[in-house]
Amino acid sequence: MARTDENRRDRERSEVRLDSPKGMRTRVLPTRRRGGRGDTFGRATEGIARGMGTPWFLIGLTLFCVVWMGYNTLAPKSWQFDSAAIGFTALTLVLSLQASYAAPLILLAQNRQDDRDRVQFEQDRQRAERNLADTEYLAREVVALRLAMRDMASKDFIRAELRSLLEELDRRDADEAGFADEPGSTARG
């Protein structure tokens, strides 16, 4: 029994997404998973909050209020459902309800964005650390190559050494030729 609970917890931990808000990562209530997408509610509310932050939403809400107030002001009394005399109470209630849902949706969207930014920041930091390590490694390799190149013989050095060897051989030949020219000396084989 304990083994199955442990396996279930391990599966749930492996399904945790880092781009979902912290509150959504620890599941208190069971959720239905459709097509591998566990955070459907978060995505939907984020889309609604994103839509509420557009100029079209503000224009639509303004038109809705104008139509509501115009209808309840200009329509015959029997057709009106919200009286201008009492300050459009139903409209105020509708707008208050919309605002009471808008605030948490916007906060949820901000929290989700903060979590995504945190994950992105961590990935950027890791990438920067890898780049720094690679750069340091390459710098050490360049220094090692420079040191190795300093110890290597250049063409000019080899030419100078060969010239000095040739001069030394010419001197030896001249010395031997001069020694052989002296009377009473025997030439070496």
JSON list of C-alpha atoms in Angstrom, two decimals:
[
{"chain": "A", "resi": 1, "resn": "MET", "atom": "CA", "xyz": [0.00, 0.00, 0.00]},
{"chain": "A", "resi": 2, "resn": "ALA", "atom": "CA", "xyz": [2.75, 2.43, 0.96]},
{"chain": "A", "resi": 3, "resn": "ARG", "atom": "CA", "xyz": [4.65, 1.45, -2.16]},
{"chain": "A", "resi": 4, "resn": "THR", "atom": "CA", "xyz": [1.75, 2.43, -4.47]},
{"chain": "A", "resi": 5, "resn": "ASP", "atom": "CA", "xyz": [1.34, 5.80, -2.71]},
{"chain": "A", "resi": 6, "resn": "GLU", "atom": "CA", "xyz": [5.05, 6.41, -3.16]},
{"chain": "A", "resi": 7, "resn": "ASN", "atom": "CA", "xyz": [4.86, 5.51, -6.88]},
{"chain": "A", "resi": 8, "resn": "ARG", "atom": "CA", "xyz": [1.86, 7.79, -7.34]},
{"chain": "A", "resi": 9, "resn": "ARG", "atom": "CA", "xyz": [3.68, 10.71, -5.66]},
{"chain": "A", "resi": 10, "resn": "ASP", "atom": "CA", "xyz": [6.74, 10.12, -7.86]},
{"chain": "A", "resi": 11, "resn": "ARG", "atom": "CA", "xyz": [4.54, 10.21, -10.99]},
{"chain": "A", "resi": 12, "resn": "GLU", "atom": "CA", "xyz": [2.90, 13.44, -9.82]},
{"chain": "A", "resi": 13, "resn": "ARG", "atom": "CA", "xyz": [6.30, 15.02, -9.16]},
{"chain": "A", "resi": 14, "resn": "SER", "atom": "CA", "xyz": [7.51, 14.04, -12.62]},
{"chain": "A", "resi": 15, "resn": "GLU", "atom": "CA", "xyz": [4.43, 15.68, -14.18]},
{"chain": "A", "resi": 16, "resn": "VAL", "atom": "CA", "xyz": [5.09, 19.04, -12.48]},
{"chain": "A", "resi": 17, "resn": "ARG", "atom": "CA", "xyz": [5.75, 21.77, -15.01]},
{"chain": "A", "resi": 18, "resn": "LEU", "atom": "CA", "xyz": [8.14, 24.53, -14.10]},
{"chain": "A", "resi": 19, "resn": "ASP", "atom": "CA", "xyz": [6.22, 27.13, -16.06]},
{"chain": "A", "resi": 20, "resn": "SER", "atom": "CA", "xyz": [3.07, 26.67, -13.99]},
{"chain": "A", "resi": 21, "resn": "PRO", "atom": "CA", "xyz": [2.51, 28.77, -10.86]},
{"chain": "A", "resi": 22, "resn": "LYS", "atom": "CA", "xyz": [3.66, 27.35, -7.55]},
{"chain": "A", "resi": 23, "resn": "GLY", "atom": "CA", "xyz": [0.11, 27.03, -6.27]},
{"chain": "A", "resi": 24, "resn": "MET", "atom": "CA", "xyz": [-0.83, 24.96, -9.31]},
{"chain": "A", "resi": 25, "resn": "ARG", "atom": "CA", "xyz": [2.17, 22.65, -8.95]},
{"chain": "A", "resi": 26, "resn": "THR", "atom": "CA", "xyz": [1.03, 21.16, -5.66]},
{"chain": "A", "resi": 27, "resn": "ARG", "atom": "CA", "xyz": [-2.28, 19.57, -6.38]},
{"chain": "A", "resi": 28, "resn": "VAL", "atom": "CA", "xyz": [-4.68, 19.66, -3.46]},
{"chain": "A", "resi": 29, "resn": "LEU", "atom": "CA", "xyz": [-7.75, 18.71, -5.47]},
{"chain": "A", "resi": 30, "resn": "PRO", "atom": "CA", "xyz": [-7.72, 16.02, -8.14]},
{"chain": "A", "resi": 31, "resn": "THR", "atom": "CA", "xyz": [-7.75, 17.39, -11.67]},
{"chain": "A", "resi": 32, "resn": "ARG", "atom": "CA", "xyz": [-8.88, 15.87, -14.93]},
{"chain": "A", "resi": 33, "resn": "ARG", "atom": "CA", "xyz": [-6.13, 15.68, -17.49]},
{"chain": "A", "resi": 34, "resn": "ARG", "atom": "CA", "xyz": [-7.13, 16.00, -21.12]},
{"chain": "A", "resi": 35, "resn": "GLY", "atom": "CA", "xyz": [-4.61, 15.37, -23.82]},
{"chain": "A", "resi": 36, "resn": "GLY", "atom": "CA", "xyz": [-1.63, 15.88, -21.52]},
{"chain": "A", "resi": 37, "resn": "ARG", "atom": "CA", "xyz": [-2.57, 19.43, -20.60]},
{"chain": "A", "resi": 38, "resn": "GLY", "atom": "CA", "xyz": [-2.90, 19.70, -16.85]},
{"chain": "A", "resi": 39, "resn": "ASP", "atom": "CA", "xyz": [-3.09, 23.44, -16.46]},
{"chain": "A", "resi": 40, "resn": "THR", "atom": "CA", "xyz": [-6.07, 24.20, -18.69]},
{"chain": "A", "resi": 41, "resn": "PHE", "atom": "CA", "xyz": [-7.75, 26.42, -16.09]},
{"chain": "A", "resi": 42, "resn": "GLY", "atom": "CA", "xyz": [-4.60, 28.53, -15.67]},
{"chain": "A", "resi": 43, "resn": "ARG", "atom": "CA", "xyz": [-4.20, 28.96, -19.41]},
{"chain": "A", "resi": 44, "resn": "ALA", "atom": "CA", "xyz": [-7.88, 29.85, -19.86]},
{"chain": "A", "resi": 45, "resn": "THR", "atom": "CA", "xyz": [-7.87, 32.44, -17.10]},
{"chain": "A", "resi": 46, "resn": "GLU", "atom": "CA", "xyz": [-4.63, 33.86, -18.43]},
{"chain": "A", "resi": 47, "resn": "GLY", "atom": "CA", "xyz": [-6.24, 34.24, -21.86]},
{"chain": "A", "resi": 48, "resn": "ILE", "atom": "CA", "xyz": [-9.23, 36.01, -20.33]},
{"chain": "A", "resi": 49, "resn": "ALA", "atom": "CA", "xyz": [-6.98, 38.34, -18.32]},
{"chain": "A", "resi": 50, "resn": "ARG", "atom": "CA", "xyz": [-4.92, 39.03, -21.43]},
{"chain": "A", "resi": 51, "resn": "GLY", "atom": "CA", "xyz": [-8.10, 39.87, -23.35]},
{"chain": "A", "resi": 52, "resn": "MET", "atom": "CA", "xyz": [-9.26, 42.22, -20.61]},
{"chain": "A", "resi": 53, "resn": "GLY", "atom": "CA", "xyz": [-6.09, 44.25, -21.03]},
{"chain": "A", "resi": 54, "resn": "THR", "atom": "CA", "xyz": [-6.80, 45.22, -24.63]},
{"chain": "A", "resi": 55, "resn": "PRO", "atom": "CA", "xyz": [-8.25, 48.45, -26.00]},
{"chain": "A", "resi": 56, "resn": "TRP", "atom": "CA", "xyz": [-11.02, 46.43, -27.69]},
{"chain": "A", "resi": 57, "resn": "PHE", "atom": "CA", "xyz": [-12.23, 45.17, -24.33]},
{"chain": "A", "resi": 58, "resn": "LEU", "atom": "CA", "xyz": [-12.39, 48.74, -22.99]},
{"chain": "A", "resi": 59, "resn": "ILE", "atom": "CA", "xyz": [-14.22, 49.93, -26.09]},
{"chain": "A", "resi": 60, "resn": "GLY", "atom": "CA", "xyz": [-16.65, 46.99, -25.84]},
{"chain": "A", "resi": 61, "resn": "LEU", "atom": "CA", "xyz": [-17.26, 47.59, -22.13]},
{"chain": "A", "resi": 62, "resn": "THR", "atom": "CA", "xyz": [-17.86, 51.29, -22.78]},
{"chain": "A", "resi": 63, "resn": "LEU", "atom": "CA", "xyz": [-20.33, 50.50, -25.58]},
{"chain": "A", "resi": 64, "resn": "PHE", "atom": "CA", "xyz": [-22.07, 47.97, -23.32]},
{"chain": "A", "resi": 65, "resn": "CYS", "atom": "CA", "xyz": [-22.49, 50.62, -20.58]},
{"chain": "A", "resi": 66, "resn": "VAL", "atom": "CA", "xyz": [-23.68, 53.27, -23.05]},
{"chain": "A", "resi": 67, "resn": "VAL", "atom": "CA", "xyz": [-26.24, 50.90, -24.58]},
{"chain": "A", "resi": 68, "resn": "TRP", "atom": "CA", "xyz": [-27.38, 49.78, -21.12]},
{"chain": "A", "resi": 69, "resn": "MET", "atom": "CA", "xyz": [-27.83, 53.34, -19.86]},
{"chain": "A", "resi": 70, "resn": "GLY", "atom": "CA", "xyz": [-29.35, 54.52, -23.15]},
{"chain": "A", "resi": 71, "resn": "TYR", "atom": "CA", "xyz": [-31.88, 51.73, -23.23]},
{"chain": "A", "resi": 72, "resn": "ASN", "atom": "CA", "xyz": [-32.86, 52.18, -19.58]},
{"chain": "A", "resi": 73, "resn": "THR", "atom": "CA", "xyz": [-33.16, 55.93, -20.04]},
{"chain": "A", "resi": 74, "resn": "LEU", "atom": "CA", "xyz": [-34.90, 56.17, -23.43]},
{"chain": "A", "resi": 75, "resn": "ALA", "atom": "CA", "xyz": [-37.04, 53.02, -23.47]},
{"chain": "A", "resi": 76, "resn": "PRO", "atom": "CA", "xyz": [-40.64, 53.14, -22.20]},
{"chain": "A", "resi": 77, "resn": "LYS", "atom": "CA", "xyz": [-40.89, 52.70, -18.43]},
{"chain": "A", "resi": 78, "resn": "SER", "atom": "CA", "xyz": [-42.48, 49.28, -18.73]},
{"chain": "A", "resi": 79, "resn": "TRP", "atom": "CA", "xyz": [-39.53, 48.00, -20.78]},
{"chain": "A", "resi": 80, "resn": "GLN", "atom": "CA", "xyz": [-36.79, 49.40, -18.51]},
{"chain": "A", "resi": 81, "resn": "PHE", "atom": "CA", "xyz": [-35.13, 46.91, -16.17]},
{"chain": "A", "resi": 82, "resn": "ASP", "atom": "CA", "xyz": [-32.64, 49.28, -14.46]},
{"chain": "A", "resi": 83, "resn": "SER", "atom": "CA", "xyz": [-33.80, 52.70, -13.43]},
{"chain": "A", "resi": 84, "resn": "ALA", "atom": "CA", "xyz": [-31.71, 55.82, -13.94]},
{"chain": "A", "resi": 85, "resn": "ALA", "atom": "CA", "xyz": [-33.53, 57.34, -10.96]},
{"chain": "A", "resi": 86, "resn": "ILE", "atom": "CA", "xyz": [-31.83, 54.93, -8.56]},
{"chain": "A", "resi": 87, "resn": "GLY", "atom": "CA", "xyz": [-28.43, 55.15, -10.28]},
{"chain": "A", "resi": 88, "resn": "PHE", "atom": "CA", "xyz": [-28.43, 52.09, -12.53]},
{"chain": "A", "resi": 89, "resn": "THR", "atom": "CA", "xyz": [-28.12, 49.66, -9.63]},
{"chain": "A", "resi": 90, "resn": "ALA", "atom": "CA", "xyz": [-28.08, 46.55, -11.83]},
{"chain": "A", "resi": 91, "resn": "LEU", "atom": "CA", "xyz": [-25.34, 48.01, -14.05]},
{"chain": "A", "resi": 92, "resn": "THR", "atom": "CA", "xyz": [-23.30, 48.83, -10.96]},
{"chain": "A", "resi": 93, "resn": "LEU", "atom": "CA", "xyz": [-23.77, 45.27, -9.74]},
{"chain": "A", "resi": 94, "resn": "VAL", "atom": "CA", "xyz": [-22.72, 43.81, -13.11]},
{"chain": "A", "resi": 95, "resn": "LEU", "atom": "CA", "xyz": [-19.62, 46.01, -13.28]},
{"chain": "A", "resi": 96, "resn": "SER", "atom": "CA", "xyz": [-18.71, 45.18, -9.66]},
{"chain": "A", "resi": 97, "resn": "LEU", "atom": "CA", "xyz": [-19.04, 41.48, -10.41]},
{"chain": "A", "resi": 98, "resn": "GLN", "atom": "CA", "xyz": [-16.86, 41.86, -13.50]},
{"chain": "A", "resi": 99, "resn": "ALA", "atom": "CA", "xyz": [-14.23, 43.77, -11.48]},
{"chain": "A", "resi": 100, "resn": "SER", "atom": "CA", "xyz": [-14.28, 41.20, -8.66]},
{"chain": "A", "resi": 101, "resn": "TYR", "atom": "CA", "xyz": [-13.42, 38.48, -11.19]},
{"chain": "A", "resi": 102, "resn": "ALA", "atom": "CA", "xyz": [-10.98, 40.61, -13.17]},
{"chain": "A", "resi": 103, "resn": "ALA", "atom": "CA", "xyz": [-8.63, 41.32, -10.27]},
{"chain": "A", "resi": 104, "resn": "PRO", "atom": "CA", "xyz": [-7.87, 37.66, -9.38]},
{"chain": "A", "resi": 105, "resn": "LEU", "atom": "CA", "xyz": [-7.57, 36.73, -13.05]},
{"chain": "A", "resi": 106, "resn": "ILE", "atom": "CA", "xyz": [-5.02, 39.48, -13.59]},
{"chain": "A", "resi": 107, "resn": "LEU", "atom": "CA", "xyz": [-3.11, 38.43, -10.45]},
{"chain": "A", "resi": 108, "resn": "LEU", "atom": "CA", "xyz": [-3.12, 34.82, -11.62]},
{"chain": "A", "resi": 109, "resn": "ALA", "atom": "CA", "xyz": [-1.75, 35.88, -15.00]},
{"chain": "A", "resi": 110, "resn": "GLN", "atom": "CA", "xyz": [0.96, 37.95, -13.30]},
{"chain": "A", "resi": 111, "resn": "ASN", "atom": "CA", "xyz": [1.95, 35.05, -11.04]},
{"chain": "A", "resi": 112, "resn": "ARG", "atom": "CA", "xyz": [2.17, 32.69, -14.01]},
{"chain": "A", "resi": 113, "resn": "GLN", "atom": "CA", "xyz": [4.29, 35.22, -15.89]},
{"chain": "A", "resi": 114, "resn": "ASP", "atom": "CA", "xyz": [6.56, 35.66, -12.86]},
{"chain": "A", "resi": 115, "resn": "ASP", "atom": "CA", "xyz": [7.05, 31.91, -12.70]},
{"chain": "A", "resi": 116, "resn": "ARG", "atom": "CA", "xyz": [7.86, 31.74, -16.42]},
{"chain": "A", "resi": 117, "resn": "ASP", "atom": "CA", "xyz": [10.28, 34.66, -16.01]},
{"chain": "A", "resi": 118, "resn": "ARG", "atom": "CA", "xyz": [11.92, 32.90, -13.06]},
{"chain": "A", "resi": 119, "resn": "VAL", "atom": "CA", "xyz": [12.40, 29.72, -15.11]},
{"chain": "A", "resi": 120, "resn": "GLN", "atom": "CA", "xyz": [13.74, 31.75, -18.05]},
{"chain": "A", "resi": 121, "resn": "PHE", "atom": "CA", "xyz": [16.11, 33.65, -15.75]},
{"chain": "A", "resi": 122, "resn": "GLU", "atom": "CA", "xyz": [17.43, 30.39, -14.32]},
{"chain": "A", "resi": 123, "resn": "GLN", "atom": "CA", "xyz": [17.97, 28.98, -17.82]},
{"chain": "A", "resi": 124, "resn": "ASP", "atom": "CA", "xyz": [19.73, 32.19, -18.88]},
{"chain": "A", "resi": 125, "resn": "ARG", "atom": "CA", "xyz": [21.95, 32.03, -15.78]},
{"chain": "A", "resi": 126, "resn": "GLN", "atom": "CA", "xyz": [22.88, 28.41, -16.50]},
{"chain": "A", "resi": 127, "resn": "ARG", "atom": "CA", "xyz": [23.60, 29.26, -20.13]},
{"chain": "A", "resi": 128, "resn": "ALA", "atom": "CA", "xyz": [25.80, 32.19, -19.04]},
{"chain": "A", "resi": 129, "resn": "GLU", "atom": "CA", "xyz": [27.70, 29.93, -16.64]},
{"chain": "A", "resi": 130, "resn": "ARG", "atom": "CA", "xyz": [28.31, 27.40, -19.44]},
{"chain": "A", "resi": 131, "resn": "ASN", "atom": "CA", "xyz": [29.46, 30.18, -21.78]},
{"chain": "A", "resi": 132, "resn": "LEU", "atom": "CA", "xyz": [31.82, 31.52, -19.11]},
{"chain": "A", "resi": 133, "resn": "ALA", "atom": "CA", "xyz": [33.24, 28.04, -18.48]},
{"chain": "A", "resi": 134, "resn": "ASP", "atom": "CA", "xyz": [33.71, 27.51, -22.23]},
{"chain": "A", "resi": 135, "resn": "THR", "atom": "CA", "xyz": [35.38, 30.91, -22.60]},
{"chain": "A", "resi": 136, "resn": "GLU", "atom": "CA", "xyz": [37.74, 30.21, -19.71]},
{"chain": "A", "resi": 137, "resn": "TYR", "atom": "CA", "xyz": [38.61, 26.82, -21.19]},
{"chain": "A", "resi": 138, "resn": "LEU", "atom": "CA", "xyz": [39.32, 28.34, -24.59]},
{"chain": "A", "resi": 139, "resn": "ALA", "atom": "CA", "xyz": [41.43, 31.09, -23.00]},
{"chain": "A", "resi": 140, "resn": "ARG", "atom": "CA", "xyz": [43.51, 28.46, -21.18]},
{"chain": "A", "resi": 141, "resn": "GLU", "atom": "CA", "xyz": [43.91, 26.53, -24.44]},
{"chain": "A", "resi": 142, "resn": "VAL", "atom": "CA", "xyz": [45.07, 29.66, -26.29]},
{"chain": "A", "resi": 143, "resn": "VAL", "atom": "CA", "xyz": [47.62, 30.40, -23.56]},
{"chain": "A", "resi": 144, "resn": "ALA", "atom": "CA", "xyz": [48.86, 26.79, -23.71]},
{"chain": "A", "resi": 145, "resn": "LEU", "atom": "CA", "xyz": [49.19, 27.02, -27.50]},
{"chain": "A", "resi": 146, "resn": "ARG", "atom": "CA", "xyz": [51.10, 30.29, -27.22]},
{"chain": "A", "resi": 147, "resn": "LEU", "atom": "CA", "xyz": [53.49, 28.75, -24.71]},
{"chain": "A", "resi": 148, "resn": "ALA", "atom": "CA", "xyz": [53.93, 25.70, -26.92]},
{"chain": "A", "resi": 149, "resn": "MET", "atom": "CA", "xyz": [54.53, 27.91, -29.96]},
{"chain": "A", "resi": 150, "resn": "ARG", "atom": "CA", "xyz": [57.16, 29.91, -28.04]},
{"chain": "A", "resi": 151, "resn": "ASP", "atom": "CA", "xyz": [59.13, 26.69, -27.45]},
{"chain": "A", "resi": 152, "resn": "MET", "atom": "CA", "xyz": [58.89, 25.62, -31.10]},
{"chain": "A", "resi": 153, "resn": "ALA", "atom": "CA", "xyz": [61.68, 26.45, -33.49]},
{"chain": "A", "resi": 154, "resn": "SER", "atom": "CA", "xyz": [60.88, 28.99, -36.16]},
{"chain": "A", "resi": 155, "resn": "LYS", "atom": "CA", "xyz": [62.13, 28.91, -39.76]},
{"chain": "A", "resi": 156, "resn": "ASP", "atom": "CA", "xyz": [64.56, 31.73, -39.06]},
{"chain": "A", "resi": 157, "resn": "PHE", "atom": "CA", "xyz": [65.98, 29.93, -36.04]},
{"chain": "A", "resi": 158, "resn": "ILE", "atom": "CA", "xyz": [66.46, 26.70, -38.03]},
{"chain": "A", "resi": 159, "resn": "ARG", "atom": "CA", "xyz": [68.13, 28.61, -40.91]},
{"chain": "A", "resi": 160, "resn": "ALA", "atom": "CA", "xyz": [70.48, 30.35, -38.51]},
{"chain": "A", "resi": 161, "resn": "GLU", "atom": "CA", "xyz": [71.38, 27.04, -36.87]},
{"chain": "A", "resi": 162, "resn": "LEU", "atom": "CA", "xyz": [71.99, 25.41, -40.27]},
{"chain": "A", "resi": 163, "resn": "ARG", "atom": "CA", "xyz": [74.18, 28.35, -41.37]},
{"chain": "A", "resi": 164, "resn": "SER", "atom": "CA", "xyz": [76.25, 28.13, -38.20]},
{"chain": "A", "resi": 165, "resn": "LEU", "atom": "CA", "xyz": [76.62, 24.36, -38.68]},
{"chain": "A", "resi": 166, "resn": "LEU", "atom": "CA", "xyz": [77.70, 24.89, -42.30]},
{"chain": "A", "resi": 167, "resn": "GLU", "atom": "CA", "xyz": [80.20, 27.55, -41.23]},
{"chain": "A", "resi": 168, "resn": "GLU", "atom": "CA", "xyz": [81.54, 25.22, -38.54]},
{"chain": "A", "resi": 169, "resn": "LEU", "atom": "CA", "xyz": [81.88, 22.40, -41.09]},
{"chain": "A", "resi": 170, "resn": "ASP", "atom": "CA", "xyz": [83.62, 24.75, -43.55]},
{"chain": "A", "resi": 171, "resn": "ARG", "atom": "CA", "xyz": [86.04, 25.81, -40.79]},
{"chain": "A", "resi": 172, "resn": "ARG", "atom": "CA", "xyz": [86.75, 22.18, -39.96]},
{"chain": "A", "resi": 173, "resn": "ASP", "atom": "CA", "xyz": [87.35, 21.38, -43.59]},
{"chain": "A", "resi": 174, "resn": "ALA", "atom": "CA", "xyz": [89.62, 24.41, -43.87]},
{"chain": "A", "resi": 175, "resn": "ASP", "atom": "CA", "xyz": [91.46, 23.45, -40.70]},
{"chain": "A", "resi": 176, "resn": "GLU", "atom": "CA", "xyz": [91.90, 19.89, -41.93]},
{"chain": "A", "resi": 177, "resn": "ALA", "atom": "CA", "xyz": [92.98, 21.12, -45.34]},
{"chain": "A", "resi": 178, "resn": "GLY", "atom": "CA", "xyz": [95.44, 23.50, -43.68]},
{"chain": "A", "resi": 179, "resn": "PHE", "atom": "CA", "xyz": [96.75, 20.74, -41.42]},
{"chain": "A", "resi": 180, "resn": "ALA", "atom": "CA", "xyz": [97.25, 18.49, -44.45]},
{"chain": "A", "resi": 181, "resn": "ASP", "atom": "CA", "xyz": [99.23, 21.19, -46.27]},
{"chain": "A", "resi": 182, "resn": "GLU", "atom": "CA", "xyz": [101.87, 21.42, -43.48]},
{"chain": "A", "resi": 183, "resn": "PRO", "atom": "CA", "xyz": [105.07, 19.41, -44.09]},
{"chain": "A", "resi": 184, "resn": "GLY", "atom": "CA", "xyz": [105.37, 16.16, -42.15]},
{"chain": "A", "resi": 185, "resn": "SER", "atom": "CA", "xyz": [101.66, 15.77, -41.51]},
{"chain": "A", "resi": 186, "resn": "THR", "atom": "CA", "xyz": [99.68, 12.81, -42.65]},
{"chain": "A", "resi": 187, "resn": "ALA", "atom": "CA", "xyz": [96.22, 13.31, -44.06]},
{"chain": "A", "resi": 188, "resn": "ARG", "atom": "CA", "xyz": [93.43, 11.55, -42.26]},
{"chain": "A", "resi": 189, "resn": "GLY", "atom": "CA", "xyz": [91.34, 9.06, -44.15]}
]
